[in-house]
mmCIF file with all atom_site columns, C-alpha atoms in Angstrom:
data_model
loop_
_atom_site.group_PDB
_atom_site.id
_atom_site.type_symbol
_atom_site.label_atom_id
_atom_site.label_alt_id
_atom_site.label_comp_id
_atom_site.label_asym_id
_atom_site.label_entity_id
_atom_site.label_seq_id
_atom_site.pdbx_PDB_ins_code
_atom_site.Cartn_x
_atom_site.Cartn_y
_atom_site.Cartn_z
_atom_site.occupancy
_atom_site.B_iso_or_equiv
_atom_site.pdbx_formal_charge
_atom_site.auth_seq_id
_atom_site.auth_comp_id
_atom_site.auth_asym_id
_atom_site.auth_atom_id
_atom_site.pdbx_PDB_model_num
ATOM 1   C CA . UNK A 1 1   ? 146.582 110.592 57.082 1.00 0.00 ? 867  UNK A CA 1
ATOM 2   C CA . UNK A 1 2   ? 144.041 111.582 54.467 1.00 0.00 ? 868  UNK A CA 1
ATOM 3   C CA . UNK A 1 3   ? 142.709 115.079 53.755 1.00 0.00 ? 869  UNK A CA 1
ATOM 4   C CA . UNK A 1 4   ? 139.169 115.471 52.448 1.00 0.00 ? 870  UNK A CA 1
ATOM 5   C CA . UNK A 1 5   ? 136.977 118.341 51.287 1.00 0.00 ? 871  UNK A CA 1
ATOM 6   C CA . UNK A 1 6   ? 133.580 118.668 49.689 1.00 0.00 ? 872  UNK A CA 1
ATOM 7   C CA . UNK A 1 7   ? 131.803 121.852 48.823 1.00 0.00 ? 873  UNK A CA 1
ATOM 8   C CA . UNK A 1 8   ? 128.239 123.024 48.392 1.00 0.00 ? 874  UNK A CA 1
ATOM 9   C CA . UNK A 1 9   ? 127.703 126.093 46.227 1.00 0.00 ? 875  UNK A CA 1
ATOM 10  C CA . UNK A 1 10  ? 124.716 128.007 47.527 1.00 0.00 ? 876  UNK A CA 1
ATOM 11  C CA . UNK A 1 11  ? 122.589 130.591 45.672 1.00 0.00 ? 877  UNK A CA 1
ATOM 12  C CA . UNK A 1 12  ? 123.915 134.158 45.567 1.00 0.00 ? 878  UNK A CA 1
ATOM 13  C CA . UNK A 1 13  ? 121.003 135.374 47.702 1.00 0.00 ? 879  UNK A CA 1
ATOM 14  C CA . UNK A 1 14  ? 121.197 132.473 50.183 1.00 0.00 ? 880  UNK A CA 1
ATOM 15  C CA . UNK A 1 15  ? 120.963 133.505 53.843 1.00 0.00 ? 881  UNK A CA 1
ATOM 16  C CA . UNK A 1 16  ? 124.370 132.293 55.065 1.00 0.00 ? 882  UNK A CA 1
ATOM 17  C CA . UNK A 1 17  ? 123.257 132.736 58.671 1.00 0.00 ? 883  UNK A CA 1
ATOM 18  C CA . UNK A 1 18  ? 121.413 129.426 58.144 1.00 0.00 ? 884  UNK A CA 1
ATOM 19  C CA . UNK A 1 19  ? 124.778 127.739 57.579 1.00 0.00 ? 885  UNK A CA 1
ATOM 20  C CA . UNK A 1 20  ? 126.305 129.589 60.543 1.00 0.00 ? 886  UNK A CA 1
ATOM 21  C CA . UNK A 1 21  ? 123.511 128.288 62.815 1.00 0.00 ? 887  UNK A CA 1
ATOM 22  C CA . UNK A 1 22  ? 123.897 124.751 61.430 1.00 0.00 ? 888  UNK A CA 1
ATOM 23  C CA . UNK A 1 23  ? 127.640 124.865 62.180 1.00 0.00 ? 889  UNK A CA 1
ATOM 24  C CA . UNK A 1 24  ? 127.005 126.152 65.719 1.00 0.00 ? 890  UNK A CA 1
ATOM 25  C CA . UNK A 1 25  ? 124.453 123.397 66.355 1.00 0.00 ? 891  UNK A CA 1
ATOM 26  C CA . UNK A 1 26  ? 126.088 120.451 64.586 1.00 0.00 ? 892  UNK A CA 1
ATOM 27  C CA . UNK A 1 27  ? 129.800 121.303 64.830 1.00 0.00 ? 893  UNK A CA 1
ATOM 28  C CA . UNK A 1 28  ? 130.299 120.030 68.383 1.00 0.00 ? 894  UNK A CA 1
ATOM 29  C CA . UNK A 1 29  ? 128.740 116.667 67.399 1.00 0.00 ? 895  UNK A CA 1
ATOM 30  C CA . UNK A 1 30  ? 132.006 115.682 65.672 1.00 0.00 ? 896  UNK A CA 1
ATOM 31  C CA . UNK A 1 31  ? 134.213 116.709 68.578 1.00 0.00 ? 897  UNK A CA 1
ATOM 32  C CA . UNK A 1 32  ? 134.396 113.012 69.525 1.00 0.00 ? 898  UNK A CA 1
ATOM 33  C CA . UNK A 1 33  ? 134.366 111.349 66.079 1.00 0.00 ? 899  UNK A CA 1
ATOM 34  C CA . UNK A 1 34  ? 136.773 108.374 65.939 1.00 0.00 ? 900  UNK A CA 1
ATOM 35  C CA . UNK A 1 35  ? 139.511 108.596 63.322 1.00 0.00 ? 901  UNK A CA 1
ATOM 36  C CA . UNK A 1 36  ? 139.193 112.360 62.811 1.00 0.00 ? 902  UNK A CA 1
ATOM 37  C CA . UNK A 1 37  ? 142.355 114.413 63.304 1.00 0.00 ? 903  UNK A CA 1
ATOM 38  C CA . UNK A 1 38  ? 140.400 117.642 62.812 1.00 0.00 ? 904  UNK A CA 1
ATOM 39  C CA . UNK A 1 39  ? 137.526 119.153 60.863 1.00 0.00 ? 905  UNK A CA 1
ATOM 40  C CA . UNK A 1 40  ? 137.384 122.821 59.924 1.00 0.00 ? 906  UNK A CA 1
ATOM 41  C CA . UNK A 1 41  ? 133.823 124.015 59.263 1.00 0.00 ? 907  UNK A CA 1
ATOM 42  C CA . UNK A 1 42  ? 134.349 126.512 56.450 1.00 0.00 ? 908  UNK A CA 1
ATOM 43  C CA . UNK A 1 43  ? 132.150 129.036 54.696 1.00 0.00 ? 909  UNK A CA 1
ATOM 44  C CA . UNK A 1 44  ? 132.715 131.633 52.021 1.00 0.00 ? 910  UNK A CA 1
ATOM 45  C CA . UNK A 1 45  ? 130.408 134.516 51.304 1.00 0.00 ? 911  UNK A CA 1
ATOM 46  C CA . UNK A 1 46  ? 129.984 136.029 47.889 1.00 0.00 ? 912  UNK A CA 1
ATOM 47  C CA . UNK A 1 47  ? 131.782 139.345 47.914 1.00 0.00 ? 913  UNK A CA 1
ATOM 48  C CA . UNK A 1 48  ? 135.114 140.981 47.324 1.00 0.00 ? 914  UNK A CA 1
ATOM 49  C CA . UNK A 1 49  ? 137.268 137.865 47.878 1.00 0.00 ? 915  UNK A CA 1
ATOM 50  C CA . UNK A 1 50  ? 134.782 135.164 46.848 1.00 0.00 ? 916  UNK A CA 1
ATOM 51  C CA . UNK A 1 51  ? 132.617 134.706 43.782 1.00 0.00 ? 917  UNK A CA 1
ATOM 52  C CA . UNK A 1 52  ? 130.156 132.287 45.432 1.00 0.00 ? 918  UNK A CA 1
ATOM 53  C CA . UNK A 1 53  ? 128.480 131.417 48.701 1.00 0.00 ? 919  UNK A CA 1
ATOM 54  C CA . UNK A 1 54  ? 129.977 128.123 49.863 1.00 0.00 ? 920  UNK A CA 1
ATOM 55  C CA . UNK A 1 55  ? 129.869 125.603 52.648 1.00 0.00 ? 921  UNK A CA 1
ATOM 56  C CA . UNK A 1 56  ? 133.143 123.693 52.227 1.00 0.00 ? 922  UNK A CA 1
ATOM 57  C CA . UNK A 1 57  ? 134.391 121.788 55.290 1.00 0.00 ? 923  UNK A CA 1
ATOM 58  C CA . UNK A 1 58  ? 137.938 120.445 55.305 1.00 0.00 ? 924  UNK A CA 1
ATOM 59  C CA . UNK A 1 59  ? 138.861 117.253 57.190 1.00 0.00 ? 925  UNK A CA 1
ATOM 60  C CA . UNK A 1 60  ? 142.089 115.511 58.090 1.00 0.00 ? 926  UNK A CA 1
ATOM 61  C CA . UNK A 1 61  ? 141.614 111.841 58.986 1.00 0.00 ? 927  UNK A CA 1
ATOM 62  C CA . UNK A 1 62  ? 144.077 109.586 60.802 1.00 0.00 ? 928  UNK A CA 1
ATOM 63  C CA . UNK A 1 63  ? 143.333 106.851 58.234 1.00 0.00 ? 929  UNK A CA 1
ATOM 64  C CA . UNK A 1 64  ? 140.791 105.715 55.661 1.00 0.00 ? 930  UNK A CA 1
ATOM 65  C CA . UNK A 1 65  ? 138.586 103.875 58.197 1.00 0.00 ? 931  UNK A CA 1
ATOM 66  C CA . UNK A 1 66  ? 137.381 107.096 59.844 1.00 0.00 ? 932  UNK A CA 1
ATOM 67  C CA . UNK A 1 67  ? 136.736 108.672 56.447 1.00 0.00 ? 933  UNK A CA 1
ATOM 68  C CA . UNK A 1 68  ? 134.719 105.758 55.102 1.00 0.00 ? 934  UNK A CA 1
ATOM 69  C CA . UNK A 1 69  ? 132.761 105.342 58.353 1.00 0.00 ? 935  UNK A CA 1
ATOM 70  C CA . UNK A 1 70  ? 131.808 109.026 58.150 1.00 0.00 ? 936  UNK A CA 1
ATOM 71  C CA . UNK A 1 71  ? 130.866 108.981 54.445 1.00 0.00 ? 937  UNK A CA 1
ATOM 72  C CA . UNK A 1 72  ? 128.753 105.839 54.989 1.00 0.00 ? 938  UNK A CA 1
ATOM 73  C CA . UNK A 1 73  ? 127.131 107.202 58.150 1.00 0.00 ? 939  UNK A CA 1
ATOM 74  C CA . UNK A 1 74  ? 123.848 108.886 58.969 1.00 0.00 ? 940  UNK A CA 1
ATOM 75  C CA . UNK A 1 75  ? 125.352 112.365 59.433 1.00 0.00 ? 941  UNK A CA 1
ATOM 76  C CA . UNK A 1 76  ? 126.694 112.527 55.886 1.00 0.00 ? 942  UNK A CA 1
ATOM 77  C CA . UNK A 1 77  ? 123.464 110.994 54.529 1.00 0.00 ? 943  UNK A CA 1
ATOM 78  C CA . UNK A 1 78  ? 121.456 113.714 56.277 1.00 0.00 ? 944  UNK A CA 1
ATOM 79  C CA . UNK A 1 79  ? 123.776 116.405 54.912 1.00 0.00 ? 945  UNK A CA 1
ATOM 80  C CA . UNK A 1 80  ? 123.329 115.153 51.345 1.00 0.00 ? 946  UNK A CA 1
ATOM 81  C CA . UNK A 1 81  ? 119.549 115.076 51.805 1.00 0.00 ? 947  UNK A CA 1
ATOM 82  C CA . UNK A 1 82  ? 119.667 118.763 52.740 1.00 0.00 ? 948  UNK A CA 1
ATOM 83  C CA . UNK A 1 83  ? 122.228 120.051 50.232 1.00 0.00 ? 949  UNK A CA 1
ATOM 84  C CA . UNK A 1 84  ? 122.772 117.460 47.496 1.00 0.00 ? 950  UNK A CA 1
ATOM 85  C CA . UNK A 1 85  ? 125.348 114.870 46.514 1.00 0.00 ? 951  UNK A CA 1
ATOM 86  C CA . UNK A 1 86  ? 128.801 116.501 46.511 1.00 0.00 ? 952  UNK A CA 1
ATOM 87  C CA . UNK A 1 87  ? 132.044 115.533 44.885 1.00 0.00 ? 953  UNK A CA 1
ATOM 88  C CA . UNK A 1 88  ? 134.332 114.508 47.736 1.00 0.00 ? 954  UNK A CA 1
ATOM 89  C CA . UNK A 1 89  ? 137.974 115.324 47.045 1.00 0.00 ? 955  UNK A CA 1
ATOM 90  C CA . UNK A 1 90  ? 140.662 113.370 48.895 1.00 0.00 ? 956  UNK A CA 1
ATOM 91  C CA . UNK A 1 91  ? 144.419 113.710 49.130 1.00 0.00 ? 957  UNK A CA 1
ATOM 92  C CA . UNK A 1 92  ? 147.135 111.645 50.826 1.00 0.00 ? 958  UNK A CA 1
ATOM 93  C CA . UNK A 1 93  ? 148.774 113.850 53.441 1.00 0.00 ? 959  UNK A CA 1
ATOM 94  C CA . UNK A 1 94  ? 152.487 114.456 52.964 1.00 0.00 ? 960  UNK A CA 1
ATOM 95  C CA . UNK A 1 95  ? 152.877 116.664 56.028 1.00 0.00 ? 961  UNK A CA 1
ATOM 96  C CA . UNK A 1 96  ? 150.599 118.102 58.692 1.00 0.00 ? 962  UNK A CA 1
ATOM 97  C CA . UNK A 1 97  ? 151.739 120.676 61.224 1.00 0.00 ? 963  UNK A CA 1
ATOM 98  C CA . UNK A 1 98  ? 149.122 121.645 63.791 1.00 0.00 ? 964  UNK A CA 1
ATOM 99  C CA . UNK A 1 99  ? 149.632 124.251 66.510 1.00 0.00 ? 965  UNK A CA 1
ATOM 100 C CA . UNK A 1 100 ? 148.226 123.710 69.992 1.00 0.00 ? 966  UNK A CA 1
ATOM 101 C CA . UNK A 1 101 ? 145.910 126.716 69.597 1.00 0.00 ? 967  UNK A CA 1
ATOM 102 C CA . UNK A 1 102 ? 144.277 125.486 66.366 1.00 0.00 ? 968  UNK A CA 1
ATOM 103 C CA . UNK A 1 103 ? 140.838 126.212 67.876 1.00 0.00 ? 969  UNK A CA 1
ATOM 104 C CA . UNK A 1 104 ? 141.663 129.945 67.610 1.00 0.00 ? 970  UNK A CA 1
ATOM 105 C CA . UNK A 1 105 ? 141.434 129.736 63.809 1.00 0.00 ? 971  UNK A CA 1
ATOM 106 C CA . UNK A 1 106 ? 139.093 132.285 62.196 1.00 0.00 ? 972  UNK A CA 1
ATOM 107 C CA . UNK A 1 107 ? 140.229 132.006 58.563 1.00 0.00 ? 973  UNK A CA 1
ATOM 108 C CA . UNK A 1 108 ? 141.446 129.316 56.191 1.00 0.00 ? 974  UNK A CA 1
ATOM 109 C CA . UNK A 1 109 ? 143.146 129.203 52.819 1.00 0.00 ? 975  UNK A CA 1
ATOM 110 C CA . UNK A 1 110 ? 143.323 126.430 50.270 1.00 0.00 ? 976  UNK A CA 1
ATOM 111 C CA . UNK A 1 111 ? 145.537 126.363 47.228 1.00 0.00 ? 977  UNK A CA 1
ATOM 112 C CA . UNK A 1 112 ? 145.256 123.620 44.612 1.00 0.00 ? 978  UNK A CA 1
ATOM 113 C CA . UNK A 1 113 ? 148.339 123.010 42.492 1.00 0.00 ? 979  UNK A CA 1
ATOM 114 C CA . UNK A 1 114 ? 149.008 120.835 39.490 1.00 0.00 ? 980  UNK A CA 1
ATOM 115 C CA . UNK A 1 115 ? 151.934 118.454 39.678 1.00 0.00 ? 981  UNK A CA 1
ATOM 116 C CA . UNK A 1 116 ? 153.974 118.543 36.469 1.00 0.00 ? 982  UNK A CA 1
ATOM 117 C CA . UNK A 1 117 ? 154.361 115.233 34.662 1.00 0.00 ? 983  UNK A CA 1
ATOM 118 C CA . UNK A 1 118 ? 157.424 113.290 35.784 1.00 0.00 ? 984  UNK A CA 1
ATOM 119 C CA . UNK A 1 119 ? 158.133 115.736 38.618 1.00 0.00 ? 985  UNK A CA 1
ATOM 120 C CA . UNK A 1 120 ? 160.581 114.324 41.175 1.00 0.00 ? 986  UNK A CA 1
ATOM 121 C CA . UNK A 1 121 ? 157.931 113.508 43.781 1.00 0.00 ? 987  UNK A CA 1
ATOM 122 C CA . UNK A 1 122 ? 160.343 112.720 46.622 1.00 0.00 ? 988  UNK A CA 1
ATOM 123 C CA . UNK A 1 123 ? 162.021 116.119 46.202 1.00 0.00 ? 989  UNK A CA 1
ATOM 124 C CA . UNK A 1 124 ? 158.670 117.855 45.899 1.00 0.00 ? 990  UNK A CA 1
ATOM 125 C CA . UNK A 1 125 ? 157.436 116.136 49.071 1.00 0.00 ? 991  UNK A CA 1
ATOM 126 C CA . UNK A 1 126 ? 160.564 117.143 51.024 1.00 0.00 ? 992  UNK A CA 1
ATOM 127 C CA . UNK A 1 127 ? 160.286 120.763 49.876 1.00 0.00 ? 993  UNK A CA 1
ATOM 128 C CA . UNK A 1 128 ? 156.568 121.021 50.646 1.00 0.00 ? 994  UNK A CA 1
ATOM 129 C CA . UNK A 1 129 ? 157.007 119.339 54.032 1.00 0.00 ? 995  UNK A CA 1
ATOM 130 C CA . UNK A 1 130 ? 159.643 121.920 54.950 1.00 0.00 ? 996  UNK A CA 1
ATOM 131 C CA . UNK A 1 131 ? 157.327 124.736 53.830 1.00 0.00 ? 997  UNK A CA 1
ATOM 132 C CA . UNK A 1 132 ? 154.478 123.355 55.952 1.00 0.00 ? 998  UNK A CA 1
ATOM 133 C CA . UNK A 1 133 ? 156.744 123.311 59.003 1.00 0.00 ? 999  UNK A CA 1
ATOM 134 C CA . UNK A 1 134 ? 157.788 126.900 58.238 1.00 0.00 ? 1000 UNK A CA 1
ATOM 135 C CA . UNK A 1 135 ? 154.134 127.983 57.826 1.00 0.00 ? 1001 UNK A CA 1
ATOM 136 C CA . UNK A 1 136 ? 153.420 127.092 61.474 1.00 0.00 ? 1002 UNK A CA 1
ATOM 137 C CA . UNK A 1 137 ? 156.786 127.801 63.085 1.00 0.00 ? 1003 UNK A CA 1
ATOM 138 C CA . UNK A 1 138 ? 157.582 131.103 61.358 1.00 0.00 ? 1004 UNK A CA 1
ATOM 139 C CA . UNK A 1 139 ? 154.598 132.422 59.390 1.00 0.00 ? 1005 UNK A CA 1
ATOM 140 C CA . UNK A 1 140 ? 151.878 132.207 62.036 1.00 0.00 ? 1006 UNK A CA 1
ATOM 141 C CA . UNK A 1 141 ? 149.633 129.504 60.591 1.00 0.00 ? 1007 UNK A CA 1
ATOM 142 C CA . UNK A 1 142 ? 147.734 127.500 63.208 1.00 0.00 ? 1008 UNK A CA 1
ATOM 143 C CA . UNK A 1 143 ? 147.741 124.487 60.894 1.00 0.00 ? 1009 UNK A CA 1
ATOM 144 C CA . UNK A 1 144 ? 149.330 123.747 57.554 1.00 0.00 ? 1010 UNK A CA 1
ATOM 145 C CA . UNK A 1 145 ? 148.690 120.635 55.483 1.00 0.00 ? 1011 UNK A CA 1
ATOM 146 C CA . UNK A 1 146 ? 150.420 119.507 52.303 1.00 0.00 ? 1012 UNK A CA 1
ATOM 147 C CA . UNK A 1 147 ? 148.823 116.605 50.450 1.00 0.00 ? 1013 UNK A CA 1
ATOM 148 C CA . UNK A 1 148 ? 148.596 115.071 46.981 1.00 0.00 ? 1014 UNK A CA 1
ATOM 149 C CA . UNK A 1 149 ? 146.196 113.084 44.851 1.00 0.00 ? 1015 UNK A CA 1
ATOM 150 C CA . UNK A 1 150 ? 147.730 110.833 42.169 1.00 0.00 ? 1016 UNK A CA 1
ATOM 151 C CA . UNK A 1 151 ? 144.682 110.348 39.912 1.00 0.00 ? 1017 UNK A CA 1
ATOM 152 C CA . UNK A 1 152 ? 144.708 113.937 38.623 1.00 0.00 ? 1018 UNK A CA 1
ATOM 153 C CA . UNK A 1 153 ? 148.153 114.713 40.090 1.00 0.00 ? 1019 UNK A CA 1
ATOM 154 C CA . UNK A 1 154 ? 146.939 117.640 42.112 1.00 0.00 ? 1020 UNK A CA 1
ATOM 155 C CA . UNK A 1 155 ? 148.361 118.884 45.386 1.00 0.00 ? 1021 UNK A CA 1
ATOM 156 C CA . UNK A 1 156 ? 146.651 120.910 48.065 1.00 0.00 ? 1022 UNK A CA 1
ATOM 157 C CA . UNK A 1 157 ? 148.071 123.318 50.616 1.00 0.00 ? 1023 UNK A CA 1
ATOM 158 C CA . UNK A 1 158 ? 145.550 124.011 53.354 1.00 0.00 ? 1024 UNK A CA 1
ATOM 159 C CA . UNK A 1 159 ? 146.175 126.482 56.170 1.00 0.00 ? 1025 UNK A CA 1
ATOM 160 C CA . UNK A 1 160 ? 144.300 127.774 59.196 1.00 0.00 ? 1026 UNK A CA 1
ATOM 161 C CA . UNK A 1 161 ? 144.933 131.287 60.511 1.00 0.00 ? 1027 UNK A CA 1
ATOM 162 C CA . UNK A 1 162 ? 144.190 133.070 63.784 1.00 0.00 ? 1028 UNK A CA 1
ATOM 163 C CA . UNK A 1 163 ? 143.560 136.413 62.069 1.00 0.00 ? 1029 UNK A CA 1
ATOM 164 C CA . UNK A 1 164 ? 141.824 137.105 58.783 1.00 0.00 ? 1030 UNK A CA 1
ATOM 165 C CA . UNK A 1 165 ? 144.493 139.552 57.666 1.00 0.00 ? 1031 UNK A CA 1
ATOM 166 C CA . UNK A 1 166 ? 147.176 136.879 58.199 1.00 0.00 ? 1032 UNK A CA 1
ATOM 167 C CA . UNK A 1 167 ? 145.579 134.556 55.647 1.00 0.00 ? 1033 UNK A CA 1
ATOM 168 C CA . UNK A 1 168 ? 147.528 134.345 52.434 1.00 0.00 ? 1034 UNK A CA 1
ATOM 169 C CA . UNK A 1 169 ? 145.998 135.857 49.360 1.00 0.00 ? 1035 UNK A CA 1
ATOM 170 C CA . UNK A 1 170 ? 146.836 135.441 45.727 1.00 0.00 ? 1036 UNK A CA 1
ATOM 171 C CA . UNK A 1 171 ? 145.841 133.825 42.496 1.00 0.00 ? 1037 UNK A CA 1
ATOM 172 C CA . UNK A 1 172 ? 144.479 130.342 42.990 1.00 0.00 ? 1038 UNK A CA 1
ATOM 173 C CA . UNK A 1 173 ? 144.121 130.725 46.753 1.00 0.00 ? 1039 UNK A CA 1
ATOM 174 C CA . UNK A 1 174 ? 140.584 130.232 48.053 1.00 0.00 ? 1040 UNK A CA 1
ATOM 175 C CA . UNK A 1 175 ? 139.752 131.918 51.359 1.00 0.00 ? 1041 UNK A CA 1
ATOM 176 C CA . UNK A 1 176 ? 137.201 130.809 53.927 1.00 0.00 ? 1042 UNK A CA 1
ATOM 177 C CA . UNK A 1 177 ? 135.816 131.796 57.303 1.00 0.00 ? 1043 UNK A CA 1
ATOM 178 C CA . UNK A 1 178 ? 136.094 129.198 60.067 1.00 0.00 ? 1044 UNK A CA 1
ATOM 179 C CA . UNK A 1 179 ? 132.892 128.533 62.015 1.00 0.00 ? 1045 UNK A CA 1
ATOM 180 C CA . UNK A 1 180 ? 134.142 125.705 64.247 1.00 0.00 ? 1046 UNK A CA 1
ATOM 181 C CA . UNK A 1 181 ? 137.064 123.330 64.619 1.00 0.00 ? 1047 UNK A CA 1
ATOM 182 C CA . UNK A 1 182 ? 136.398 119.739 65.771 1.00 0.00 ? 1048 UNK A CA 1
ATOM 183 C CA . UNK A 1 183 ? 139.376 117.964 67.313 1.00 0.00 ? 1049 UNK A CA 1
ATOM 184 C CA . UNK A 1 184 ? 138.423 114.602 68.830 1.00 0.00 ? 1050 UNK A CA 1
ATOM 185 C CA . UNK A 1 185 ? 140.395 113.460 71.814 1.00 0.00 ? 1051 UNK A CA 1
ATOM 186 C CA . UNK A 1 186 ? 141.407 116.967 72.834 1.00 0.00 ? 1052 UNK A CA 1
ATOM 187 C CA . UNK A 1 187 ? 140.206 118.250 76.175 1.00 0.00 ? 1053 UNK A CA 1
ATOM 188 C CA . UNK A 1 188 ? 137.528 120.888 75.736 1.00 0.00 ? 1054 UNK A CA 1
ATOM 189 C CA . UNK A 1 189 ? 138.245 124.225 77.373 1.00 0.00 ? 1055 UNK A CA 1
ATOM 190 C CA . UNK A 1 190 ? 135.257 125.911 79.007 1.00 0.00 ? 1056 UNK A CA 1
#
């Protein structure tokens, strides 16, 4: 699996309800996208916990084919025409734990971590995989992803939460609101 995120920083006075409407209208369009494990439509509003207005969706792909088909497709081209050409960050997924009720997510957190030079990667992967399992099984996360990127040796821990006050806070942890979760292949509840 591959995790992916891009982000658009919007002006401080931007009407974020425009983004909320776009998510409501366009979010369900990816509910049947081949190769997508899930997409979390994320926003952050400038305020007490965030320094900027952001639209920053987070994806987990089954493999690179779904990712490249999406990036090369019309939907992404239209998005870049509206908001600009983003930097797309990708990470190889070490572990992904996803609860059945992932669609109940209302908040997300993302923590980027540097990997020290010559760190024992196998040990680090085992430890982080165990923590991801614990996040969902014991700490109430609806999804927890641990992934790494070997060009800059960064790791990401991404989590989805069913309550805003459950979302982890702390230095280096970015917080987001969840507008929609796309999960292709899952039966839609009405």
